[in-house]
PDB file of C-alpha atoms in Angstrom:
ATOM      1  CA  UNK A   1      73.516 121.805 115.407  1.00  0.00           C
ATOM      2  CA  UNK A   2      72.931 122.430 111.601  1.00  0.00           C
ATOM      3  CA  UNK A   3      76.222 123.054 111.717  1.00  0.00           C
ATOM      4  CA  UNK A   4      77.283 119.827 112.273  1.00  0.00           C
ATOM      5  CA  UNK A   5      75.509 118.679 109.224  1.00  0.00           C
ATOM      6  CA  UNK A   6      77.271 121.331 107.323  1.00  0.00           C
ATOM      7  CA  UNK A   7      80.254 120.369 108.187  1.00  0.00           C
ATOM      8  CA  UNK A   8      80.212 116.799 107.855  1.00  0.00           C
ATOM      9  CA  UNK A   9      80.807 116.167 104.530  1.00  0.00           C
ATOM     10  CA  UNK A  10      84.397 118.225 104.444  1.00  0.00           C
ATOM     11  CA  UNK A  11      85.055 115.678 107.379  1.00  0.00           C
ATOM     12  CA  UNK A  12      84.231 112.663 105.320  1.00  0.00           C
ATOM     13  CA  UNK A  13      85.880 114.895 102.810  1.00  0.00           C
ATOM     14  CA  UNK A  14      89.763 115.427 105.120  1.00  0.00           C
ATOM     15  CA  UNK A  15      89.284 112.305 106.462  1.00  0.00           C
ATOM     16  CA  UNK A  16      89.710 110.359 102.949  1.00  0.00           C
ATOM     17  CA  UNK A  17      92.471 112.510 102.392  1.00  0.00           C
ATOM     18  CA  UNK A  18      94.210 111.531 105.370  1.00  0.00           C
ATOM     19  CA  UNK A  19      93.587 108.368 104.745  1.00  0.00           C
ATOM     20  CA  UNK A  20      94.995 108.182 100.974  1.00  0.00           C
ATOM     21  CA  UNK A  21      98.385 110.060 102.233  1.00  0.00           C
ATOM     22  CA  UNK A  22      98.791 107.662 104.664  1.00  0.00           C
ATOM     23  CA  UNK A  23      98.104 105.012 102.054  1.00  0.00           C
ATOM     24  CA  UNK A  24     100.674 106.857  99.739  1.00  0.00           C
ATOM     25  CA  UNK A  25     103.559 107.018 102.390  1.00  0.00           C
ATOM     26  CA  UNK A  26     102.917 102.789 103.576  1.00  0.00           C
ATOM     27  CA  UNK A  27     103.084 102.349  99.018  1.00  0.00           C
ATOM     28  CA  UNK A  28     106.215 104.447  99.537  1.00  0.00           C
ATOM     29  CA  UNK A  29     107.733 102.310 102.346  1.00  0.00           C
ATOM     30  CA  UNK A  30     106.771  99.406 100.594  1.00  0.00           C
ATOM     31  CA  UNK A  31     108.657 100.354  97.033  1.00  0.00           C
ATOM     32  CA  UNK A  32     111.793 100.892  99.228  1.00  0.00           C
ATOM     33  CA  UNK A  33     111.472  97.187 101.530  1.00  0.00           C
ATOM     34  CA  UNK A  34     111.176  95.808  97.874  1.00  0.00           C
ATOM     35  CA  UNK A  35     114.484  97.241  96.552  1.00  0.00           C
ATOM     36  CA  UNK A  36     116.405  96.560  99.081  1.00  0.00           C
ATOM     37  CA  UNK A  37     115.180  92.693  99.496  1.00  0.00           C
ATOM     38  CA  UNK A  38     115.557  91.939  95.969  1.00  0.00           C
ATOM     39  CA  UNK A  39     119.422  93.183  95.868  1.00  0.00           C
ATOM     40  CA  UNK A  40     119.912  91.452  99.002  1.00  0.00           C
ATOM     41  CA  UNK A  41     118.846  88.207  96.864  1.00  0.00           C
ATOM     42  CA  UNK A  42     120.695  89.614  93.969  1.00  0.00           C
ATOM     43  CA  UNK A  43     117.330  90.247  91.837  1.00  0.00           C
ATOM     44  CA  UNK A  44     116.189  93.381  89.501  1.00  0.00           C
ATOM     45  CA  UNK A  45     112.894  95.235  90.702  1.00  0.00           C
ATOM     46  CA  UNK A  46     110.607  95.382  87.644  1.00  0.00           C
ATOM     47  CA  UNK A  47     108.714  98.842  87.049  1.00  0.00           C
ATOM     48  CA  UNK A  48     110.410 100.353  90.280  1.00  0.00           C
ATOM     49  CA  UNK A  49     106.974 100.077  91.830  1.00  0.00           C
ATOM     50  CA  UNK A  50     104.662  97.621  93.705  1.00  0.00           C
ATOM     51  CA  UNK A  51     100.573  97.018  94.562  1.00  0.00           C
ATOM     52  CA  UNK A  52      98.695  97.116  97.162  1.00  0.00           C
ATOM     53  CA  UNK A  53      97.188  93.443  96.540  1.00  0.00           C
ATOM     54  CA  UNK A  54      95.922  92.604 100.396  1.00  0.00           C
ATOM     55  CA  UNK A  55      94.661  93.118 103.528  1.00  0.00           C
ATOM     56  CA  UNK A  56      94.912  90.860 106.744  1.00  0.00           C
ATOM     57  CA  UNK A  57      93.834  91.056 110.209  1.00  0.00           C
ATOM     58  CA  UNK A  58      96.872  89.897 112.223  1.00  0.00           C
ATOM     59  CA  UNK A  59      98.015  89.743 116.269  1.00  0.00           C
ATOM     60  CA  UNK A  60     101.118  91.966 117.077  1.00  0.00           C
ATOM     61  CA  UNK A  61     102.513  92.022 120.161  1.00  0.00           C
ATOM     62  CA  UNK A  62      99.239  90.915 122.113  1.00  0.00           C
ATOM     63  CA  UNK A  63      97.206  93.450 119.485  1.00  0.00           C
ATOM     64  CA  UNK A  64      95.640  93.030 115.965  1.00  0.00           C
ATOM     65  CA  UNK A  65      97.482  94.837 113.847  1.00  0.00           C
ATOM     66  CA  UNK A  66      96.450  95.774 109.657  1.00  0.00           C
ATOM     67  CA  UNK A  67      98.670  94.426 107.725  1.00  0.00           C
ATOM     68  CA  UNK A  68      99.409  94.896 104.067  1.00  0.00           C
ATOM     69  CA  UNK A  69      99.944  92.405 101.114  1.00  0.00           C
ATOM     70  CA  UNK A  70     102.279  94.409  98.816  1.00  0.00           C
ATOM     71  CA  UNK A  71     102.847  92.762  94.770  1.00  0.00           C
ATOM     72  CA  UNK A  72     105.304  92.897  92.603  1.00  0.00           C
ATOM     73  CA  UNK A  73     107.842  91.553  89.662  1.00  0.00           C
ATOM     74  CA  UNK A  74     111.801  90.641  89.829  1.00  0.00           C
ATOM     75  CA  UNK A  75     113.766  89.423  87.077  1.00  0.00           C
ATOM     76  CA  UNK A  76     116.243  86.431  88.013  1.00  0.00           C
ATOM     77  CA  UNK A  77     118.772  86.491  84.589  1.00  0.00           C
ATOM     78  CA  UNK A  78     116.930  89.713  82.887  1.00  0.00           C
ATOM     79  CA  UNK A  79     114.925  87.868  80.494  1.00  0.00           C
ATOM     80  CA  UNK A  80     112.408  86.423  82.808  1.00  0.00           C
ATOM     81  CA  UNK A  81     109.080  88.559  85.076  1.00  0.00           C
ATOM     82  CA  UNK A  82     108.738  86.056  87.864  1.00  0.00           C
ATOM     83  CA  UNK A  83     105.995  87.392  91.184  1.00  0.00           C
ATOM     84  CA  UNK A  84     107.159  88.353  94.427  1.00  0.00           C
ATOM     85  CA  UNK A  85     105.047  89.746  97.187  1.00  0.00           C
ATOM     86  CA  UNK A  86     106.062  91.511 100.815  1.00  0.00           C
ATOM     87  CA  UNK A  87     103.811  92.012 103.908  1.00  0.00           C
ATOM     88  CA  UNK A  88     104.047  95.164 105.694  1.00  0.00           C
ATOM     89  CA  UNK A  89     102.383  95.958 109.357  1.00  0.00           C
ATOM     90  CA  UNK A  90     102.535  99.326 110.046  1.00  0.00           C
ATOM     91  CA  UNK A  91     106.404 100.442 108.817  1.00  0.00           C
ATOM     92  CA  UNK A  92     107.926  97.251 109.844  1.00  0.00           C
ATOM     93  CA  UNK A  93     108.168  94.537 107.260  1.00  0.00           C
ATOM     94  CA  UNK A  94     107.169  91.343 108.326  1.00  0.00           C
ATOM     95  CA  UNK A  95     107.534  89.179 105.268  1.00  0.00           C
ATOM     96  CA  UNK A  96     108.831  87.933 102.122  1.00  0.00           C
ATOM     97  CA  UNK A  97     107.782  85.840  99.504  1.00  0.00           C
ATOM     98  CA  UNK A  98     110.268  85.908  96.294  1.00  0.00           C
ATOM     99  CA  UNK A  99     111.102  83.370  92.863  1.00  0.00           C
ATOM    100  CA  UNK A 100     114.234  80.930  93.544  1.00  0.00           C
ATOM    101  CA  UNK A 101     116.550  80.984  91.645  1.00  0.00           C
ATOM    102  CA  UNK A 102     116.777  76.838  91.074  1.00  0.00           C
ATOM    103  CA  UNK A 103     112.688  77.027  90.248  1.00  0.00           C
ATOM    104  CA  UNK A 104     114.234  79.255  86.841  1.00  0.00           C
ATOM    105  CA  UNK A 105     117.082  77.151  85.815  1.00  0.00           C
ATOM    106  CA  UNK A 106     117.636  75.895  82.631  1.00  0.00           C
ATOM    107  CA  UNK A 107     120.346  73.584  82.059  1.00  0.00           C
ATOM    108  CA  UNK A 108     122.627  75.565  82.004  1.00  0.00           C
ATOM    109  CA  UNK A 109     125.682  73.163  83.091  1.00  0.00           C
ATOM    110  CA  UNK A 110     123.846  70.429  80.379  1.00  0.00           C
ATOM    111  CA  UNK A 111     125.734  70.851  76.276  1.00  0.00           C
ATOM    112  CA  UNK A 112     123.005  71.593  73.633  1.00  0.00           C
ATOM    113  CA  UNK A 113     121.021  69.421  72.810  1.00  0.00           C
ATOM    114  CA  UNK A 114     120.197  67.786  75.639  1.00  0.00           C
ATOM    115  CA  UNK A 115     117.053  67.071  76.864  1.00  0.00           C
ATOM    116  CA  UNK A 116     115.448  69.483  79.526  1.00  0.00           C
ATOM    117  CA  UNK A 117     115.429  67.694  83.266  1.00  0.00           C
ATOM    118  CA  UNK A 118     111.962  66.370  84.548  1.00  0.00           C
ATOM    119  CA  UNK A 119     112.803  66.863  87.844  1.00  0.00           C
ATOM    120  CA  UNK A 120     114.777  69.168  90.367  1.00  0.00           C
ATOM    121  CA  UNK A 121     117.342  66.968  90.739  1.00  0.00           C
ATOM    122  CA  UNK A 122     120.207  68.026  89.111  1.00  0.00           C
ATOM    123  CA  UNK A 123     122.320  64.639  89.282  1.00  0.00           C
ATOM    124  CA  UNK A 124     126.355  65.293  90.373  1.00  0.00           C
ATOM    125  CA  UNK A 125     129.273  63.685  88.915  1.00  0.00           C
ATOM    126  CA  UNK A 126     131.222  60.413  90.466  1.00  0.00           C
ATOM    127  CA  UNK A 127     134.280  61.357  92.417  1.00  0.00           C
ATOM    128  CA  UNK A 128     137.685  60.465  91.356  1.00  0.00           C
ATOM    129  CA  UNK A 129     137.825  56.794  92.062  1.00  0.00           C
ATOM    130  CA  UNK A 130     134.673  55.862  92.192  1.00  0.00           C
ATOM    131  CA  UNK A 131     132.438  54.570  88.553  1.00  0.00           C
ATOM    132  CA  UNK A 132     128.549  56.170  87.939  1.00  0.00           C
ATOM    133  CA  UNK A 133     126.012  53.202  88.570  1.00  0.00           C
ATOM    134  CA  UNK A 134     123.506  53.064  85.698  1.00  0.00           C
TER     135      UNK A 134
END
């Protein structure tokens, strides 16, 4: 019985190291998935890193599993930093939240001196043969 109490600190240390290695591998998978999703959506992953921002219990196939949320930053046009998040259960990608390009559009088609629009509705030019009503 005395030997068990001597081994207990070593077992706890081994469990902590094992958990750290498992979480490091999960983070590496999250970085790879964030990179893939940014390429797919035409965004630039900034700092090439993600950070664990939350953990929640989620039912998956009738079992309760831990779902990890990772936060990262992306750039739409190279001059901005926007937040992004992805969720993973084990090594499986389960969700994604990215900024939209429409949210960052800044009157690209308007001339200089045009006041900024206050809504997200983009006016369409009139069709040929139709007049614009004011």
